[in-house]
CSV table of C-alpha atoms in Angstrom, one decimal:
chain,number,residue,atom,x,y,z
A,1,MET,CA,29.7,-34.1,36.0
A,2,PHE,CA,30.0,-35.4,39.6
A,3,PRO,CA,33.3,-35.0,41.4
A,4,THR,CA,32.4,-38.1,43.5
A,5,PRO,CA,29.8,-40.9,43.0
A,6,LEU,CA,28.3,-40.2,46.4
A,7,TYR,CA,25.4,-37.6,46.3
A,8,VAL,CA,24.4,-36.6,49.8
A,9,ILE,CA,21.0,-35.1,50.4
A,10,LEU,CA,20.8,-32.9,53.5
A,11,ASP,CA,17.4,-33.3,55.2
A,12,ARG,CA,16.5,-32.0,58.6
A,13,ALA,CA,13.9,-34.7,59.1
A,14,ALA,CA,16.6,-37.3,58.8
A,15,ALA,CA,19.4,-35.4,60.6
A,16,ARG,CA,18.7,-36.7,64.2
A,17,GLY,CA,18.6,-33.2,65.6
A,18,ARG,CA,21.9,-32.1,64.1
A,19,GLU,CA,22.1,-28.6,62.6
A,20,LEU,CA,22.7,-28.8,58.8
A,21,PRO,CA,25.9,-26.7,58.8
A,22,ALA,CA,27.5,-29.2,61.2
A,23,LEU,CA,26.2,-32.1,59.2
A,24,LEU,CA,27.6,-30.6,56.0
A,25,GLU,CA,31.0,-30.2,57.7
A,26,ALA,CA,31.0,-33.9,58.5
A,27,VAL,CA,30.1,-34.8,54.9
A,28,LEU,CA,32.9,-32.6,53.6
A,29,ALA,CA,35.3,-34.1,56.1
A,30,GLY,CA,34.4,-37.6,54.9
A,31,GLY,CA,35.1,-36.7,51.3
A,32,GLY,CA,31.6,-35.8,50.0
A,33,ARG,CA,31.6,-33.3,47.2
A,34,VAL,CA,28.0,-33.4,45.9
A,35,VAL,CA,25.3,-32.0,48.2
A,36,GLN,CA,21.6,-31.4,47.8
A,37,LEU,CA,19.6,-29.3,50.3
A,38,ARG,CA,16.1,-30.8,50.7
A,39,GLU,CA,13.8,-28.8,52.9
A,40,LYS,CA,10.0,-28.8,52.4
A,41,THR,CA,8.6,-27.0,55.5
A,42,MET,CA,11.0,-24.2,56.7
A,43,PRO,CA,9.8,-20.7,56.0
A,44,MET,CA,11.8,-18.9,53.4
A,45,ALA,CA,12.8,-16.2,55.9
A,46,GLU,CA,14.7,-18.9,57.8
A,47,LEU,CA,15.6,-21.1,54.9
A,48,PHE,CA,17.4,-18.5,52.8
A,49,PRO,CA,20.1,-17.6,55.3
A,50,LEU,CA,20.6,-21.3,56.2
A,51,ALA,CA,20.9,-22.2,52.5
A,52,ARG,CA,23.3,-19.3,51.9
A,53,THR,CA,25.6,-20.6,54.6
A,54,LEU,CA,25.6,-24.1,53.1
A,55,ARG,CA,26.1,-22.7,49.6
A,56,GLU,CA,29.1,-20.6,50.7
A,57,ARG,CA,30.7,-23.6,52.5
A,58,CYS,CA,30.3,-25.8,49.5
A,59,ARG,CA,31.8,-23.2,47.3
A,60,ARG,CA,34.9,-23.0,49.5
A,61,ALA,CA,35.2,-26.8,49.6
A,62,GLY,CA,34.8,-27.1,45.8
A,63,ALA,CA,31.6,-29.1,46.3
A,64,LEU,CA,28.5,-29.0,44.1
A,65,PHE,CA,25.5,-27.5,45.8
A,66,ILE,CA,22.1,-28.4,44.5
A,67,VAL,CA,18.7,-27.2,45.7
A,68,ASN,CA,15.7,-29.5,45.8
A,69,ASP,CA,12.4,-28.2,44.3
A,70,ARG,CA,12.9,-24.4,44.9
A,71,ALA,CA,14.0,-22.8,41.7
A,72,ASP,CA,13.7,-19.3,43.2
A,73,LEU,CA,16.1,-20.3,46.0
A,74,ALA,CA,18.5,-22.0,43.6
A,75,LEU,CA,18.6,-18.8,41.5
A,76,ALA,CA,18.9,-16.4,44.4
A,77,LEU,CA,21.8,-18.4,45.9
A,78,GLU,CA,23.5,-18.9,42.5
A,79,ALA,CA,23.5,-22.6,43.4
A,80,ASP,CA,25.2,-25.1,41.1
A,81,GLY,CA,21.9,-26.7,40.3
A,82,LEU,CA,18.3,-27.5,40.9
A,83,HIS,CA,16.6,-30.9,41.4
A,84,VAL,CA,12.9,-31.4,40.7
A,85,GLY,CA,10.5,-34.3,41.1
A,86,GLN,CA,7.5,-35.4,39.1
A,87,GLU,CA,5.2,-33.2,41.3
A,88,ASP,CA,7.5,-30.1,41.2
A,89,LEU,CA,8.0,-27.4,38.6
A,90,PRO,CA,8.1,-29.3,35.3
A,91,ALA,CA,11.6,-29.9,34.0
A,92,ALA,CA,11.1,-28.0,30.8
A,93,ALA,CA,9.9,-24.9,32.6
A,94,ALA,CA,12.8,-25.2,35.1
A,95,ARG,CA,15.3,-25.5,32.2
A,96,ARG,CA,14.0,-22.2,30.7
A,97,ILE,CA,14.5,-20.2,33.8
A,98,LEU,CA,17.8,-21.6,35.1
A,99,ARG,CA,21.0,-19.6,34.3
A,100,PRO,CA,23.4,-21.0,31.7
A,101,GLY,CA,25.6,-23.6,33.2
A,102,MET,CA,23.2,-24.5,36.1
A,103,ILE,CA,22.7,-28.3,36.5
A,104,LEU,CA,19.1,-29.6,36.3
A,105,GLY,CA,18.4,-33.0,37.8
A,106,VAL,CA,15.0,-34.8,37.6
A,107,SER,CA,13.6,-37.7,39.6
A,108,THR,CA,12.0,-40.4,37.6
A,109,HIS,CA,10.4,-43.8,38.3
A,110,ASP,CA,10.0,-45.4,34.9
A,111,GLU,CA,11.5,-45.3,31.3
A,112,PRO,CA,8.9,-42.8,29.8
A,113,GLN,CA,9.6,-40.4,32.7
A,114,ALA,CA,13.3,-40.8,32.2
A,115,ARG,CA,13.2,-40.2,28.5
A,116,ARG,CA,10.9,-37.1,28.9
A,117,ALA,CA,13.3,-35.7,31.5
A,118,ARG,CA,16.2,-36.1,29.0
A,119,GLU,CA,14.2,-34.4,26.3
A,120,ASP,CA,13.2,-31.6,28.6
A,121,GLY,CA,16.9,-30.8,29.3
A,122,ALA,CA,17.9,-32.7,32.4
A,123,ASP,CA,21.6,-32.9,32.9
A,124,TYR,CA,21.2,-36.0,35.1
A,125,ILE,CA,18.3,-38.3,35.8
A,126,ALA,CA,17.6,-39.8,39.2
A,127,VAL,CA,16.0,-43.3,39.1
A,128,GLY,CA,14.3,-44.8,42.1
A,129,SER,CA,13.3,-46.0,44.5
A,130,ILE,CA,15.9,-48.7,44.0
A,131,PHE,CA,15.3,-50.3,47.5
A,132,PRO,CA,12.7,-49.8,50.2
A,133,THR,CA,13.2,-46.5,52.0
A,134,GLY,CA,12.0,-45.0,55.2
A,135,THR,CA,12.3,-41.5,53.9
A,136,LYS,CA,9.4,-42.1,51.5
A,137,PRO,CA,7.5,-45.2,52.8
A,138,GLY,CA,5.3,-46.8,50.2
A,139,PHE,CA,7.2,-45.2,47.4
A,140,GLN,CA,7.3,-46.9,44.0
A,141,LEU,CA,10.1,-49.5,43.9
A,142,VAL,CA,11.8,-49.9,40.6
A,143,GLY,CA,14.8,-52.1,41.6
A,144,LEU,CA,18.2,-52.5,39.9
A,145,ASP,CA,16.7,-53.9,36.7
A,146,LEU,CA,15.4,-50.5,35.5
A,147,LEU,CA,18.7,-48.9,36.3
A,148,ARG,CA,20.5,-51.5,34.2
A,149,GLU,CA,18.1,-51.0,31.3
A,150,LEU,CA,18.2,-47.2,31.4
A,151,ARG,CA,21.9,-46.5,31.8
A,152,PRO,CA,23.0,-47.3,28.3
A,153,ARG,CA,19.9,-45.7,26.7
A,154,LEU,CA,19.7,-42.2,28.2
A,155,GLY,CA,23.0,-40.6,27.2
A,156,VAL,CA,23.1,-38.5,30.5
A,157,PRO,CA,24.4,-39.5,34.0
A,158,VAL,CA,22.1,-41.6,36.0
A,159,VAL,CA,21.8,-41.2,39.8
A,160,ALA,CA,20.3,-44.1,41.8
A,161,ILE,CA,18.2,-43.2,44.8
A,162,GLY,CA,16.1,-44.9,47.5
A,163,GLY,CA,17.2,-47.1,50.3
A,164,ILE,CA,20.9,-47.1,49.4
A,165,THR,CA,23.3,-48.0,52.2
A,166,GLU,CA,26.9,-49.2,52.6
A,167,ALA,CA,25.6,-52.7,52.4
A,168,ASN,CA,24.1,-52.4,48.9
A,169,ALA,CA,25.9,-49.4,47.4
A,170,ALA,CA,28.2,-51.7,45.4
A,171,GLN,CA,25.2,-53.4,43.8
A,172,VAL,CA,24.0,-50.0,42.6
A,173,MET,CA,27.3,-49.0,41.1
A,174,GLU,CA,27.7,-52.5,39.4
A,175,ALA,CA,24.2,-51.9,37.9
A,176,GLY,CA,25.6,-48.9,36.1
A,177,ALA,CA,24.8,-45.9,38.2
A,178,ASP,CA,27.0,-42.9,37.8
A,179,ALA,CA,26.2,-41.8,41.3
A,180,ALA,CA,24.1,-42.8,44.2
A,181,ALA,CA,22.0,-40.4,46.3
A,182,VAL,CA,21.6,-41.1,50.0
A,183,ILE,CA,19.8,-39.4,52.9
A,184,SER,CA,19.5,-41.7,56.0
A,185,ALA,CA,22.7,-43.6,55.2
A,186,VAL,CA,24.6,-40.4,56.1
A,187,CYS,CA,22.2,-38.0,57.8
A,188,GLY,CA,20.7,-40.6,60.1
A,189,THR,CA,23.9,-42.2,61.3
A,190,SER,CA,25.8,-41.5,64.6
A,191,ASP,CA,28.9,-40.6,62.6
A,192,PRO,CA,28.1,-39.0,59.3
A,193,ARG,CA,31.8,-38.3,58.5
A,194,GLU,CA,32.6,-42.0,58.8
A,195,ALA,CA,29.5,-43.0,57.0
A,196,THR,CA,30.4,-40.7,54.1
A,197,ALA,CA,34.0,-42.0,53.9
A,198,ARG,CA,32.9,-45.6,54.0
A,199,LEU,CA,30.2,-45.2,51.3
A,200,LEU,CA,32.8,-43.5,49.1
A,201,GLU,CA,35.3,-46.3,49.7
A,202,VAL,CA,32.7,-48.9,48.6
A,203,MET,CA,31.5,-46.9,45.6
A,204,GLN,CA,35.0,-46.1,44.3
A,205,ARG,CA,36.4,-49.6,44.6
A,206,PRO,CA,38.2,-50.5,41.4
A,207,GLY,CA,36.1,-52.5,38.9
A,208,ARG,CA,32.9,-51.6,40.6
A,209,GLY,CA,30.9,-51.0,37.4
A,210,PRO,CA,30.0,-53.4,34.6
A,211,ASP,CA,32.5,-51.7,32.3
A,212,GLY,CA,35.1,-50.9,34.9
A,213,ARG,CA,33.9,-47.3,35.3
């Protein structure tokens, strides 16, 4: 499903004042090909043209473009997919309204949530928070053990999220993740292009997974 194991979430709050189109260019230059737009506060009148610009650039680069939370925006943009959390539109409802072929991702924090997401039609399941994260302070920590337990049971790709950095990305992949989602590890760095490239190098190292994936 994912052209690369690195899943970069573009978030203005973590972007250190950078404009998101410039940040996206750096991610693409570093080799990133899975991008999510996460924007909780911008008025739709401003968000739609921004998201359309990002979507068009991803399309030209052959990168997946996924919208966080906003099913209406994902549909209007003909985005590649939608990602929802436990407090967003229920996954089953989202699955019913998405166009055929659109990817549905769901954030989960325990095994019952992960199993329900799969039953509701998720194409991939995000599991976290794996490590402490400044993006969502106080968020429920699940650690690597849950990732190891869930990966062989779910039958769909698993994306690790929460506090993932260049220093611990290899641990996440060795625990069985199909991809790892990052925000601050790319958006919050002084050189997001280099950060993207270095994360990909760590995550794509031969033999990184328990079965050599």
